[in-house]
GROMACS .gro file of C-alpha atoms in nm:
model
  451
    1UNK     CA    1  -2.155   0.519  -4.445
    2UNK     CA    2  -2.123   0.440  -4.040
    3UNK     CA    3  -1.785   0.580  -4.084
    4UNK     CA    4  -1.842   0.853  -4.272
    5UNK     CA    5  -2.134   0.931  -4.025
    6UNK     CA    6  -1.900   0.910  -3.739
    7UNK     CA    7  -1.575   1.091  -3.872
    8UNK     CA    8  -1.814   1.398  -3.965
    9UNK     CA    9  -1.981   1.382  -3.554
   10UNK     CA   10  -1.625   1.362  -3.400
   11UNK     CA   11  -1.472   1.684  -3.590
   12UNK     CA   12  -1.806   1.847  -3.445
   13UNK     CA   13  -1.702   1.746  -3.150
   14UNK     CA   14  -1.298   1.820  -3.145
   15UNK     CA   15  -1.392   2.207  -3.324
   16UNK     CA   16  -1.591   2.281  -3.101
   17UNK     CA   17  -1.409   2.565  -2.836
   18UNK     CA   18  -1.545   2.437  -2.508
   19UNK     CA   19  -1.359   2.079  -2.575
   20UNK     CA   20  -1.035   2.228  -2.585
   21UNK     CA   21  -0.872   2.099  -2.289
   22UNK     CA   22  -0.497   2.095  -2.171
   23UNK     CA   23  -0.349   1.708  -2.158
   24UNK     CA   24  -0.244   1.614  -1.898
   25UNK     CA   25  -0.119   1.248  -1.770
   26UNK     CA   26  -0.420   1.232  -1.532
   27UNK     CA   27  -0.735   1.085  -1.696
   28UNK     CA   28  -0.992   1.319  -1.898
   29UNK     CA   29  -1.325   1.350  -1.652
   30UNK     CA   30  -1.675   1.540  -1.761
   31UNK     CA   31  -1.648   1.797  -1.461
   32UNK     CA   32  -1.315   1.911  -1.347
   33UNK     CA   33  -1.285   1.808  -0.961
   34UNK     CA   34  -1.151   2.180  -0.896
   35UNK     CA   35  -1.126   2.501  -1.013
   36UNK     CA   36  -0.829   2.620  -1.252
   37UNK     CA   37  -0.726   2.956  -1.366
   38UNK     CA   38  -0.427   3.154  -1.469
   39UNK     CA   39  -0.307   3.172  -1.050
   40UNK     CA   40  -0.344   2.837  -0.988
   41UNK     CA   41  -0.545   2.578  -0.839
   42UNK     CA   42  -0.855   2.605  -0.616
   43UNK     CA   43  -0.971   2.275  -0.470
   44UNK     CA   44  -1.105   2.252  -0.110
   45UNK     CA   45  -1.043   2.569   0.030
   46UNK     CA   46  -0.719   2.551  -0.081
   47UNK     CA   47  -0.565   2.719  -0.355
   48UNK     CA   48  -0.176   2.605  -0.520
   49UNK     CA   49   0.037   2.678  -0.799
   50UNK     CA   50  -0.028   2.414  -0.971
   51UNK     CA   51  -0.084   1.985  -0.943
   52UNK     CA   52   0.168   1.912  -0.632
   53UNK     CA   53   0.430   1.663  -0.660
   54UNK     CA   54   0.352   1.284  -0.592
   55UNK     CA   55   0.539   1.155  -0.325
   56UNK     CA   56   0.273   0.919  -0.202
   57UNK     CA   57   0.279   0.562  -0.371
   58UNK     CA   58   0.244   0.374  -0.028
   59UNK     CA   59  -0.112   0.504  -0.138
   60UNK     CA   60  -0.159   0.459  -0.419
   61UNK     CA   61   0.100   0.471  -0.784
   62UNK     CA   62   0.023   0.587  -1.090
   63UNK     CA   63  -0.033   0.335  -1.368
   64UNK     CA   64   0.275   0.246  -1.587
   65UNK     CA   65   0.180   0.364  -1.959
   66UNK     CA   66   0.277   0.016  -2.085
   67UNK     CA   67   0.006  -0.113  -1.820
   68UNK     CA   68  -0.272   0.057  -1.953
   69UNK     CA   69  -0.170  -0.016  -2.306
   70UNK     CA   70  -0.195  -0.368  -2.205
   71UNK     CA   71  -0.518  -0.323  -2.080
   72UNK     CA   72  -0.669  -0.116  -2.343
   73UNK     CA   73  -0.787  -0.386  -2.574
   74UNK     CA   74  -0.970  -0.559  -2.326
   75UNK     CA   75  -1.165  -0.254  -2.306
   76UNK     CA   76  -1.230  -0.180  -2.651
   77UNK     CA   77  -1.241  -0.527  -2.874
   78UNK     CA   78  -1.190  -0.798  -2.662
   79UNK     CA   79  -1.449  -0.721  -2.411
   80UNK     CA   80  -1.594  -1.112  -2.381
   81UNK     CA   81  -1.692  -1.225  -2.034
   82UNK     CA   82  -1.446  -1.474  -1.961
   83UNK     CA   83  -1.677  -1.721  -1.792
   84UNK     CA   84  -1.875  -1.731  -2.134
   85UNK     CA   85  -1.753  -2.079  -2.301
   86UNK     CA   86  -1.921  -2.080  -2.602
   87UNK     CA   87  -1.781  -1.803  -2.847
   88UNK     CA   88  -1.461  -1.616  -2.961
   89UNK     CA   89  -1.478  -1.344  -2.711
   90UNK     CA   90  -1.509  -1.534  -2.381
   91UNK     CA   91  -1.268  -1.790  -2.477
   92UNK     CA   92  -0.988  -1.465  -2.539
   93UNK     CA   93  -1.094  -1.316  -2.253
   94UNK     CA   94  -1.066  -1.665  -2.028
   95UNK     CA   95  -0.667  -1.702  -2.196
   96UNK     CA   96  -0.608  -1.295  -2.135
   97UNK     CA   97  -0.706  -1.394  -1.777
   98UNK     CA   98  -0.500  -1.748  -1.711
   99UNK     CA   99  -0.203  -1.556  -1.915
  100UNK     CA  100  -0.230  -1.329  -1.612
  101UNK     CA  101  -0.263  -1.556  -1.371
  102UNK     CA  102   0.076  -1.686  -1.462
  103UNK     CA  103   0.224  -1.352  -1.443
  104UNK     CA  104   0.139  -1.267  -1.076
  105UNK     CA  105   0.220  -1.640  -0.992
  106UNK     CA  106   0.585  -1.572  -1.120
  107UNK     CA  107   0.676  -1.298  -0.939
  108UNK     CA  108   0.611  -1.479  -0.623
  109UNK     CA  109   0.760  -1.793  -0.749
  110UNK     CA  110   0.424  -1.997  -0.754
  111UNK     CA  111   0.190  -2.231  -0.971
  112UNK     CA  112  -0.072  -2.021  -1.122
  113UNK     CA  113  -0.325  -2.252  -0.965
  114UNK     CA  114  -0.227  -2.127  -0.612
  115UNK     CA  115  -0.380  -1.721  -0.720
  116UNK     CA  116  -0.695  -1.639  -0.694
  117UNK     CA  117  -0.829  -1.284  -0.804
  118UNK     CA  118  -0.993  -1.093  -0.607
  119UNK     CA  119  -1.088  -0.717  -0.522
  120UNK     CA  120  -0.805  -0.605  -0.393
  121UNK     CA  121  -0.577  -0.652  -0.048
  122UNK     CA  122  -0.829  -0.568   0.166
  123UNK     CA  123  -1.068  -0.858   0.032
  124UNK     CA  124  -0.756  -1.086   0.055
  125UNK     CA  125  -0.698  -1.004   0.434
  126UNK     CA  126  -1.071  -1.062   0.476
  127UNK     CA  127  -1.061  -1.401   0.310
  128UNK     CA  128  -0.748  -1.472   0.473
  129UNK     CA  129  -0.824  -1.394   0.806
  130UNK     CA  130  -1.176  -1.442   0.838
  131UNK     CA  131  -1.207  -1.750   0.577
  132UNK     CA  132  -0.949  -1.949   0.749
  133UNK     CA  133  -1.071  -1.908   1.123
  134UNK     CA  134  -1.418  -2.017   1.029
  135UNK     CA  135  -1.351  -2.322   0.848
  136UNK     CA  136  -1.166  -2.461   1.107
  137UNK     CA  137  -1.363  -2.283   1.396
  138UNK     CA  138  -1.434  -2.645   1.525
  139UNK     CA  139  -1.062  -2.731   1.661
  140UNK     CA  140  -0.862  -2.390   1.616
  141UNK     CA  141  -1.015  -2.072   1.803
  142UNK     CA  142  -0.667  -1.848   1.827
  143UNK     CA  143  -0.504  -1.577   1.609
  144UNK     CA  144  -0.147  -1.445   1.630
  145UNK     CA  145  -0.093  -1.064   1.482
  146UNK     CA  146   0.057  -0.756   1.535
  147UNK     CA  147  -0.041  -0.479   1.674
  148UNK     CA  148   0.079  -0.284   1.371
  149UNK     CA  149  -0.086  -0.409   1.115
  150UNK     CA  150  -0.340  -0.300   0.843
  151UNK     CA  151  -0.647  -0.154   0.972
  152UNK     CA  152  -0.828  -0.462   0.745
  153UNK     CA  153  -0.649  -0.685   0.936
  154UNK     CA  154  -0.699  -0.545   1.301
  155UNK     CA  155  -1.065  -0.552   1.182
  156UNK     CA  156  -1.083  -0.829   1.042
  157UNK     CA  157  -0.962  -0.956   1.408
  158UNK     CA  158  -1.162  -0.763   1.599
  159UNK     CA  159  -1.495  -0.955   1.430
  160UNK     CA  160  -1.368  -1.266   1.505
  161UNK     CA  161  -1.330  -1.145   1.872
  162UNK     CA  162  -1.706  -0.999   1.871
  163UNK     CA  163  -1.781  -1.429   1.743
  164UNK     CA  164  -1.580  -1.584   2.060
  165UNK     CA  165  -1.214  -1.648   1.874
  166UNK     CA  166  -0.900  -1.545   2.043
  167UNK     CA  167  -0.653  -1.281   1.948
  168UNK     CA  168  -0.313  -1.234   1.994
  169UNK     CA  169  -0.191  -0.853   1.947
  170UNK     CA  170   0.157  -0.900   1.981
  171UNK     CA  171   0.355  -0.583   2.007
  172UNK     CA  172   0.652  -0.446   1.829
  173UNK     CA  173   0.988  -0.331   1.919
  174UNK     CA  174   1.119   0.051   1.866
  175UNK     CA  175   1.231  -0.025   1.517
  176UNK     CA  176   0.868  -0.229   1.415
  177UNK     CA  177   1.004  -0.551   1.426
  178UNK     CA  178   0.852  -0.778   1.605
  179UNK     CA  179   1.041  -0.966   1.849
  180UNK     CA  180   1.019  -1.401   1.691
  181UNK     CA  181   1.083  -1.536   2.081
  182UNK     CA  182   0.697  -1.365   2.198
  183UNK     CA  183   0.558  -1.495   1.849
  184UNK     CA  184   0.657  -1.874   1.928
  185UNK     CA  185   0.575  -1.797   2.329
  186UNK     CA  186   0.215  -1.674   2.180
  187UNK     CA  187   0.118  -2.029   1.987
  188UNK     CA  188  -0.082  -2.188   2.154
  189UNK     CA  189  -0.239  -2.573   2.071
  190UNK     CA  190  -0.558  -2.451   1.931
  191UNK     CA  191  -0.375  -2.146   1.716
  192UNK     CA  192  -0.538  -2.111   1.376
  193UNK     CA  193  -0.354  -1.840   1.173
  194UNK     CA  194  -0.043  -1.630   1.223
  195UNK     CA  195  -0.064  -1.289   1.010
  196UNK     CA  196   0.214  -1.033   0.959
  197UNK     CA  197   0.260  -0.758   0.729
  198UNK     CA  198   0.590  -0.836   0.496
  199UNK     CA  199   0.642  -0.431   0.441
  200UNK     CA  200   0.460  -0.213   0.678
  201UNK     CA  201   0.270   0.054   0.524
  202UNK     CA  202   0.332   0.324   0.742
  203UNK     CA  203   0.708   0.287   0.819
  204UNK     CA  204   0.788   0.098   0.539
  205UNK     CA  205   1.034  -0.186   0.785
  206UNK     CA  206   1.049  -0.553   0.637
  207UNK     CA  207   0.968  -0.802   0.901
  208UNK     CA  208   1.170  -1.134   0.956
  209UNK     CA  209   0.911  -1.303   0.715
  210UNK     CA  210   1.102  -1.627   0.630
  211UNK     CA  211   1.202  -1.684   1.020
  212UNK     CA  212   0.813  -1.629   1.107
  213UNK     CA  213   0.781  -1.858   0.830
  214UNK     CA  214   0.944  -2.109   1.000
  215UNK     CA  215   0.844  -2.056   1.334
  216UNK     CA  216   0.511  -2.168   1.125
  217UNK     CA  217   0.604  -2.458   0.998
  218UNK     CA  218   0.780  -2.605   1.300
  219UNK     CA  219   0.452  -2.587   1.483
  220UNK     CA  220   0.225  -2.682   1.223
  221UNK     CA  221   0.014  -2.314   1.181
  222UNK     CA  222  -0.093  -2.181   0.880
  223UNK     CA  223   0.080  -1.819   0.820
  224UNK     CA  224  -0.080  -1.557   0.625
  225UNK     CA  225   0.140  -1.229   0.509
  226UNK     CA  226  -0.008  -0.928   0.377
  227UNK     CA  227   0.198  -0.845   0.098
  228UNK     CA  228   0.050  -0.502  -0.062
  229UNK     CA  229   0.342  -0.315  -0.006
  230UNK     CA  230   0.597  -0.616  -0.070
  231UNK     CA  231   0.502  -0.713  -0.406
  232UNK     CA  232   0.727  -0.567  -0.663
  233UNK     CA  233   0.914  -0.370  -0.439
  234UNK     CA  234   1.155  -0.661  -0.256
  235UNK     CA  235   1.199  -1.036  -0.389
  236UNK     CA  236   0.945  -1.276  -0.259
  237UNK     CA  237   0.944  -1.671  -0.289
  238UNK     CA  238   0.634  -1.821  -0.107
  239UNK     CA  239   0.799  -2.156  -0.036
  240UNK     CA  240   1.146  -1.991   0.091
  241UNK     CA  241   0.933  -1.831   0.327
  242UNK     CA  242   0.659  -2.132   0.409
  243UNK     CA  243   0.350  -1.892   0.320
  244UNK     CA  244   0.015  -2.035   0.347
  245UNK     CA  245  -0.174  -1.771   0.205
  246UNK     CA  246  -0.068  -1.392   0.102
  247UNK     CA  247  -0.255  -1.109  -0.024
  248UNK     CA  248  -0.211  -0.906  -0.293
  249UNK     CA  249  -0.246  -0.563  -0.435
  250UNK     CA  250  -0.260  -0.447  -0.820
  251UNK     CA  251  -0.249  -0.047  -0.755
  252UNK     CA  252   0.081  -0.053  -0.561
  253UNK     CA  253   0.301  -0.149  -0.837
  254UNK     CA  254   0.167   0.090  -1.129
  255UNK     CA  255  -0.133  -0.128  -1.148
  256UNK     CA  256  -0.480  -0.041  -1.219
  257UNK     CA  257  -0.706   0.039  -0.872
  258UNK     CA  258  -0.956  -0.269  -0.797
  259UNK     CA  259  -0.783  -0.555  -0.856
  260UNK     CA  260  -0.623  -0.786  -0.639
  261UNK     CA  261  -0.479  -1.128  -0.560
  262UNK     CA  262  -0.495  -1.409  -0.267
  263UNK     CA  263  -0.199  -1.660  -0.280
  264UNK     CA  264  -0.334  -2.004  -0.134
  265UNK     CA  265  -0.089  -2.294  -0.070
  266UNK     CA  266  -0.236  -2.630  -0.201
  267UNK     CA  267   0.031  -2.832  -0.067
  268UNK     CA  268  -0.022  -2.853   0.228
  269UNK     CA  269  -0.340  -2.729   0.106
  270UNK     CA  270  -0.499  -2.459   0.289
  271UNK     CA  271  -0.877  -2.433   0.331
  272UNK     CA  272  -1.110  -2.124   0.368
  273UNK     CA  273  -1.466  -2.066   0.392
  274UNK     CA  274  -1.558  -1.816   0.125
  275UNK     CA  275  -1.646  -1.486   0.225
  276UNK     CA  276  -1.912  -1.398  -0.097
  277UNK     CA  277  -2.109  -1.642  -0.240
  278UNK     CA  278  -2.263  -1.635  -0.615
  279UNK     CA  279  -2.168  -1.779  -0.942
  280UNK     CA  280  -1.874  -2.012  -0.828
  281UNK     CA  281  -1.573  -1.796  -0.939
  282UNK     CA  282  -1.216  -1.847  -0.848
  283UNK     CA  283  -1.252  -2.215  -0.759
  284UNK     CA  284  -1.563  -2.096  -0.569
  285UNK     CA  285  -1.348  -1.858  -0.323
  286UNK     CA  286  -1.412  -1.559  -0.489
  287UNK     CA  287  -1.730  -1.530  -0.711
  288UNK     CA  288  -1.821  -1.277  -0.922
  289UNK     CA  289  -1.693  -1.227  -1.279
  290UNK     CA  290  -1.375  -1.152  -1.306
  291UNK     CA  291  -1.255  -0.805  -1.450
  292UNK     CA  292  -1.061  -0.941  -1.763
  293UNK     CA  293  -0.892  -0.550  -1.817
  294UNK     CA  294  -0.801  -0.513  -1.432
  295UNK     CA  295  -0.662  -0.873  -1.455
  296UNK     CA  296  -0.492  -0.835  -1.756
  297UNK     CA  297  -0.332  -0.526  -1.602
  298UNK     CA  298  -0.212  -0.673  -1.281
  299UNK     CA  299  -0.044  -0.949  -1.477
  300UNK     CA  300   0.127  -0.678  -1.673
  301UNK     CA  301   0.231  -0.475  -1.405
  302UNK     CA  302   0.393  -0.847  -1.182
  303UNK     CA  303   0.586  -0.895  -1.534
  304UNK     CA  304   0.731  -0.539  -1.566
  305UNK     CA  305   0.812  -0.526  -1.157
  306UNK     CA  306   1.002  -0.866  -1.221
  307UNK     CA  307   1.192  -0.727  -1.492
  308UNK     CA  308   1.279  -0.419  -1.354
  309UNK     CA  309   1.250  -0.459  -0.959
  310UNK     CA  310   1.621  -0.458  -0.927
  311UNK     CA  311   1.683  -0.180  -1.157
  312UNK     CA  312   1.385   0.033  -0.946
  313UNK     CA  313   1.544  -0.077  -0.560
  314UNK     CA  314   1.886   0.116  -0.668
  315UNK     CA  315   1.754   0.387  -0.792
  316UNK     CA  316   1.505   0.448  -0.534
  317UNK     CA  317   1.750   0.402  -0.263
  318UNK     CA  318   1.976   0.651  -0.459
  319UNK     CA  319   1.641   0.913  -0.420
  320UNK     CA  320   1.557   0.806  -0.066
  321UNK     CA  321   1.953   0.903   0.051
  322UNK     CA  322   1.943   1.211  -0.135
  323UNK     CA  323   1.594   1.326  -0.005
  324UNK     CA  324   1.714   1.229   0.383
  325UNK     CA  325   2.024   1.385   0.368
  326UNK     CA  326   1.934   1.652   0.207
  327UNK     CA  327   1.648   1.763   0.465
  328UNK     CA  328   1.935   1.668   0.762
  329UNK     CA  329   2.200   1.854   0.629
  330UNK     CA  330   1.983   2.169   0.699
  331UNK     CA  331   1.741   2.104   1.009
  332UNK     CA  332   1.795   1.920   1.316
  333UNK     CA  333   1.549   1.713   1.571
  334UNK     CA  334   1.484   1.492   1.231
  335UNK     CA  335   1.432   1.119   1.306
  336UNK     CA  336   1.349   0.827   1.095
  337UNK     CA  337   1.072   0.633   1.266
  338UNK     CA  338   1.117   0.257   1.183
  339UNK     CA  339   1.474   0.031   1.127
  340UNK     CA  340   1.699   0.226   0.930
  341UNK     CA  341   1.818  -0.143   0.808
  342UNK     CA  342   1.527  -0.364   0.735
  343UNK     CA  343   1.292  -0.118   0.511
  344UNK     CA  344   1.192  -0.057   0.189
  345UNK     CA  345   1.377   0.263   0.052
  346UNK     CA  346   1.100   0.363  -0.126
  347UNK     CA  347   0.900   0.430   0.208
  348UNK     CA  348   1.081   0.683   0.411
  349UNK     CA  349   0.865   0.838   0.777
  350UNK     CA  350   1.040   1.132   0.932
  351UNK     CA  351   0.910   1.337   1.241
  352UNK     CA  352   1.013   1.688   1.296
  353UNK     CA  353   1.106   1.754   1.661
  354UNK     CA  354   0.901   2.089   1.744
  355UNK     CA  355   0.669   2.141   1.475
  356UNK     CA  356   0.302   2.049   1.425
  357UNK     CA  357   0.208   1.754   1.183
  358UNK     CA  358  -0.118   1.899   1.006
  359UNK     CA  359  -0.012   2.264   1.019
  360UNK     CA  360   0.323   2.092   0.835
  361UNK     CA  361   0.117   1.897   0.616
  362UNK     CA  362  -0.071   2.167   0.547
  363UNK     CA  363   0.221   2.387   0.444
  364UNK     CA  364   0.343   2.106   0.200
  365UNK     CA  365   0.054   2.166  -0.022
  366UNK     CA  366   0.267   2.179  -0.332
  367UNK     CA  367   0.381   1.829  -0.238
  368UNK     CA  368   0.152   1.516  -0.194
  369UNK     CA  369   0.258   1.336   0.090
  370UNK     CA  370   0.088   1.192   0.397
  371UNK     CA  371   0.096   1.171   0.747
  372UNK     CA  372   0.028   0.771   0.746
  373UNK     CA  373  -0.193   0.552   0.618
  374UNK     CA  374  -0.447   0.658   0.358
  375UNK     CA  375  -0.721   0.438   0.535
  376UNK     CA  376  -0.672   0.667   0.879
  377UNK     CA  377  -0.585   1.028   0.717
  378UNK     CA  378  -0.870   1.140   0.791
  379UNK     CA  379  -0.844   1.104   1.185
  380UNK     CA  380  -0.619   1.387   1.384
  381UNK     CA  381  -0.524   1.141   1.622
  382UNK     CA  382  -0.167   0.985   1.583
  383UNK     CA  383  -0.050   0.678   1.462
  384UNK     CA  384  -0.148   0.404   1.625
  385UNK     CA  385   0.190   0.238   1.469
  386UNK     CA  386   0.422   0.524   1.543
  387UNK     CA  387   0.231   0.463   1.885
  388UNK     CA  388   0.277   0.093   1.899
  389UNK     CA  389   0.669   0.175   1.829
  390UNK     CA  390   0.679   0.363   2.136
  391UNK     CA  391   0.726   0.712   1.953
  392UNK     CA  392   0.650   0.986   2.202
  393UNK     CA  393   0.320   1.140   2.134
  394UNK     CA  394   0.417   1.494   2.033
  395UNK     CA  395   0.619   1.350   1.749
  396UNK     CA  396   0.426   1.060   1.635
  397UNK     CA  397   0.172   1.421   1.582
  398UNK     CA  398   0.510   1.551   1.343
  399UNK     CA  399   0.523   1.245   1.141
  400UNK     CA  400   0.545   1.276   0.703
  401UNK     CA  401   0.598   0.953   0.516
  402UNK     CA  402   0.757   1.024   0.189
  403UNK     CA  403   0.658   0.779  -0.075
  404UNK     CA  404   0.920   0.727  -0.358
  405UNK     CA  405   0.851   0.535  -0.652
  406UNK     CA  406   0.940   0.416  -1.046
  407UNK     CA  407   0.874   0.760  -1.193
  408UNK     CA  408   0.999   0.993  -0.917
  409UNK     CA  409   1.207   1.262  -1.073
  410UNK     CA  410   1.582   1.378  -0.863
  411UNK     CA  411   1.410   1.788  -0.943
  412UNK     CA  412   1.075   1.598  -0.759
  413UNK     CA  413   1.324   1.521  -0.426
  414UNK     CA  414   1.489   1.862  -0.439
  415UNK     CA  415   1.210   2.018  -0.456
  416UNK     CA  416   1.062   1.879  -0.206
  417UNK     CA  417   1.346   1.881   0.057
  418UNK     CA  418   1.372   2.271  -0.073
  419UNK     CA  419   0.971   2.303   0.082
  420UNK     CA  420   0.998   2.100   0.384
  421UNK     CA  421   1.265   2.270   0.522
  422UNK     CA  422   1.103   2.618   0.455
  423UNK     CA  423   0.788   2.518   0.603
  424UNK     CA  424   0.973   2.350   0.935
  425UNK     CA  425   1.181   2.594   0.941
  426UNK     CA  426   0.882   2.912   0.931
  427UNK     CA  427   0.680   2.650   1.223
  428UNK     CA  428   0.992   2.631   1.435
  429UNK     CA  429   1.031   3.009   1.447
  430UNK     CA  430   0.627   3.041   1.589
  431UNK     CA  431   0.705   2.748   1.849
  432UNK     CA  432   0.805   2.925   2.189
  433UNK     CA  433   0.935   2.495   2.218
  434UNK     CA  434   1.220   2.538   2.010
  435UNK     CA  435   1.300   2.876   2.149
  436UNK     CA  436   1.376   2.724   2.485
  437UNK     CA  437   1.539   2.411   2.352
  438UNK     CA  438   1.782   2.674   2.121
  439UNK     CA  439   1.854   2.838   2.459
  440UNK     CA  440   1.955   2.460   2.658
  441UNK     CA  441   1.614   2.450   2.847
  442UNK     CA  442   1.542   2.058   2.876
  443UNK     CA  443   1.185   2.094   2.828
  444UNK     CA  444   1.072   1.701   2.951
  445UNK     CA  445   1.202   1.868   3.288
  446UNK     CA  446   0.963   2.149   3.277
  447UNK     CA  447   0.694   2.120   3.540
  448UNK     CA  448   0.397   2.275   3.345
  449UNK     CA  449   0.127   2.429   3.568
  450UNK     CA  450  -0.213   2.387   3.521
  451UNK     CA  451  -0.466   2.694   3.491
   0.00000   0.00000   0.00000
C-alpha cells in the first residue's frame, strides 16, 4: 500500500511541467543559482553562452561518477552512525569507515592507524601546525616555513607568533624552490616543526620533499608537509620521505568537498594537542562523528588515483604541452612562473607580458580559470607567491593558472588556447605598452613623469 501510495505521488510529481528540467552533470538544486534562457547565461552581472569550461581543479575537481556511486549507499541504506556499537547499522558504517581508512593509508604507503579524518586540509594544517607547537611549547618555541605557503599555514603561524613562538619565513628562489642550505642554517636547538608544501598550489612546483625530509631527521625535528595538491597527482611514500605528519585533502582528487585526512607518524610517534574537543573521535585528535559517506568517498577516490595516477600524469602532461605550446606558438611575452622541471603538469601559471590580469580574466568568461589561489581570489592585489618568486609586479597582476585534470577534454585545451589568445591579443592592441615595445622602446628605461 506504502508503495502504491508513493509510485502514484512521484508520477504527480515527474508530470508535472514545471519539474521538467535539463540534466546536467552538476547536481539538481531547488533555485537555480542564475538565470538561463535561450541566449545564454546570466549570473552576476555577467551574461555567457553557456556553463564555461573547467580548467580549475587546483580548486576544486569534480567528483569521479564511480566516487559518488560509492558513496551513495551510505546515504540512502546504510546511514548508521559509526560510533554506535550496538546494532547492524553502526557496526557497517564503523567497517565502511576502517575499509577507508586503509584506502587513503595505501596511497601514501602507511598503516591505517597513522590517518586520522578530519575536515579537510585546512583543519590538518591547523592540527599540524598549531597542535604540535603547543604540546611541546615547554622545550620547543621555533617554526621553520615558507614564505609561499598556504594561507592556513601562514595563519596558522602567524597565531602562534601573536602567543610568543618563533617563526621562520624562509624565502624561495625564482623557480619556488626553496633553497635546503637556508632551511638547515634556519634550525635552531629549540625548533619544533618544519612545514613545506609538497605541490604548491599556485605554481604547481614540487619541492625537494625527501631531502627536507632528511634534513629532518638528521636534526631530530618533526616535519609536517601539506599534501592537498600532492595526493593523487605524484607518488608519495611517507617513510621515503621521513614525514611526521601530512595533511590531506578529499576534493582534489575527484573526491567529495569536506573531507579530509591528517597523516601522524607513531614511530617515532608524534604528539599533538587537539585542536576541538568533544566526544573523543579519531583517537581523541579529531572529535566529532565522522561522516561515514564523505569517508567512504575519500577512500574511493585514494584507490582509483592509485590505480590510475600513472595513466592520468601522461596524459595530463600530453594536455599541459599542447595547451602551452599552443598559446606560444601565437603570442609572445608568455612566461611560465615556477620550475619548468619540478611541477605538476596538471598545474600550469602563465603571465602575459602587457595585458591586465582581471580585465583578462574577465574576458575568459567562457573558461573557468583563476588568477591564484581560490582562498585569495577575491583580493586585487597580486600574488603574494608570484611576489615571493621575485616576479615583477606588473606581471605577477597578468598571471592565469590553468588547472588540468582526469576529465579534461583535448576540444577543452583548444578551446581555450583559441580564447586566450583572442582576448590577449584584443588587450594588447588597447595597451599604448605594447605599442612602444612593438616599435623597440625599452620601456624599464622610460623615466615616467609625475603630474
Amino acid at each position: 500500500m506504502t508503495s502504491k501510495v508513493l509510485t502514484v505521488a512521484l508520477r504527480r510529481i515527474i508530470l508535472k511541467p514545471s519539474h521538467l528540467r535539463r540534466f546536467s552533470t552538476a547536481a539538481a538544486v531547488a533555485v537555480e543559482p542564475y538565470q538561463e534562457d535561450a541566449s545564454g547565461i546570466t549570473m552576476k552581472g555577467v551574461k555567457i553562452s553557456g556553463r564555461p569550461l573547467y580548467l580549475d581543479m587546483q580548486a576544486t575537481s569534480p567528483v569521479d561518477p564511480r566516487v559518488l556511486d560509492a558513496m551513495l549507499p551510505y546515504y540512502l541504506s546504510r546511514y548508521g552512525n559509526p560510533h554506535s556499537r550496538t546494532h547492524l547499522y553502526g557496526w557497517e558504517s564503523d567497517k565502511a569507515v576502517e575499509s577507508a581508512r586503509a584506502q587513503v593509508a595505501a596511497l601514501i604507503k602507511t598503516s591505517p592507524k597513522e590517518i586520522i579524518f578530519t575536515s579537510g586540509a585546512t583543519e590538518s594544517n591547523n592540527i599540524s601546525v598549531k597542535g604540535v607547537m603547543h604540546f611541546y611549547r615547554d622545550k620547543k618555541k621555533h617554526v621553520i616555513t615558507t614564505q609561499t605557503e598556504h594561507k592556513c599555514v601562514l595563519d596558522s603561524c602567524r597565531h602562534l607568533q601573536q602567543e610568543g613562538f618563533e617563526i621562520t619565513y624562509l624565502p624561495v628562489e625564482s623557480d619556488g624552490l626553496i633553497d635546503l642550505n637556508k632551511l638547515q642554517d634556519a634550525i635552531r636547538p629549540n625548533t619544533g616543526l618544519v612545514s613545506v608544501m609538497m605541490v604548491n598550489n599556485e605554481i604547481g612546483v614540487i619541492q625537494p620533499v625527501e631531502e627536507i625530509g632528511k634534513i629532518c631527521k638528521e636534526f631530530n625535528v618533526p616535519f609536517h608537509t601539506d599534501a592537498a595538491q600532492a595526493l593523487g597527482k605524484i607518488p608519495i611514500d611517507v617513510d621515503k620521505m621521513n614525514i611526521s605528519l601530512m595533511s590531506l585533502s578529499g576534493h582534489k582528487i575527484y573526491g567529495p568537498k569536506g573531507i579530509g585526512a591528517l597523516y601522524m607518524r607513531r614511530r617515532p610517534r608524534i604528539r599533538v594537542e587537539p585542536q576541538m574537543n568533544g566526544g573523543g573521535q579519531e583517537r581523541g585528535i579529531r572529535s566529532g562523528t565522522v561522516p561515514t559517506p564523505l569517508v567512504v568517498g575519500f577512500g574511493a577516490a585514494c584507490e582509483l588515483a592509485m590505480k590510475e595516477m600513472a595513466y592520468d600524469d601522461v596524459r595530463i602532461k600530453a594536455l599541459q604541452e599542447r595547451l602551452l605550446n599552443g598559446i606560444r606558438q601565437k603570442l609572445d611575452g608568455v612566461v611560465v612562473n615556477g620550475s619548468v622541471k619540478r611541477r605538476y603538469a596538471g598545474n600550469l601559471n602563465l603571465s602575459f607580458a602587457y595585458v591586465e590580469g582581471e580585465s583578462l580574466l574577465m574576458g575568459l568568461k567562457e573558461v573557468a580559470v583563476s588568477s591564484g589561489s581560490a582562498c585569495t581570489s577575491a583580493s586585487l592585489e597580486p600574488s603574494y607567491v608570484l611576489r615571493a618568486l621575485g616576479v615583477d609586479e606588473d606581471m605577477a597582476h597578468t598571471s592565469i593558472r590553468y588547472g588540468i585534470g582526469r576529465f579534461t577534454t583535448e576540444e577543452e585545451i583548444d578551446r581555450s588556447v583559441e580564447l586566450t589568445v583572442k582576448q590577449v591579443e584584443k588587450l594588447r592592441e588597447m595597451s599604448p605598452l605594447y605599442e612602444m615595445v612593438k616599435e623597440g622602446i625599452d620601456i624599464k628605461s622610460i623615466q615616467w613623469a609625475q603630474h
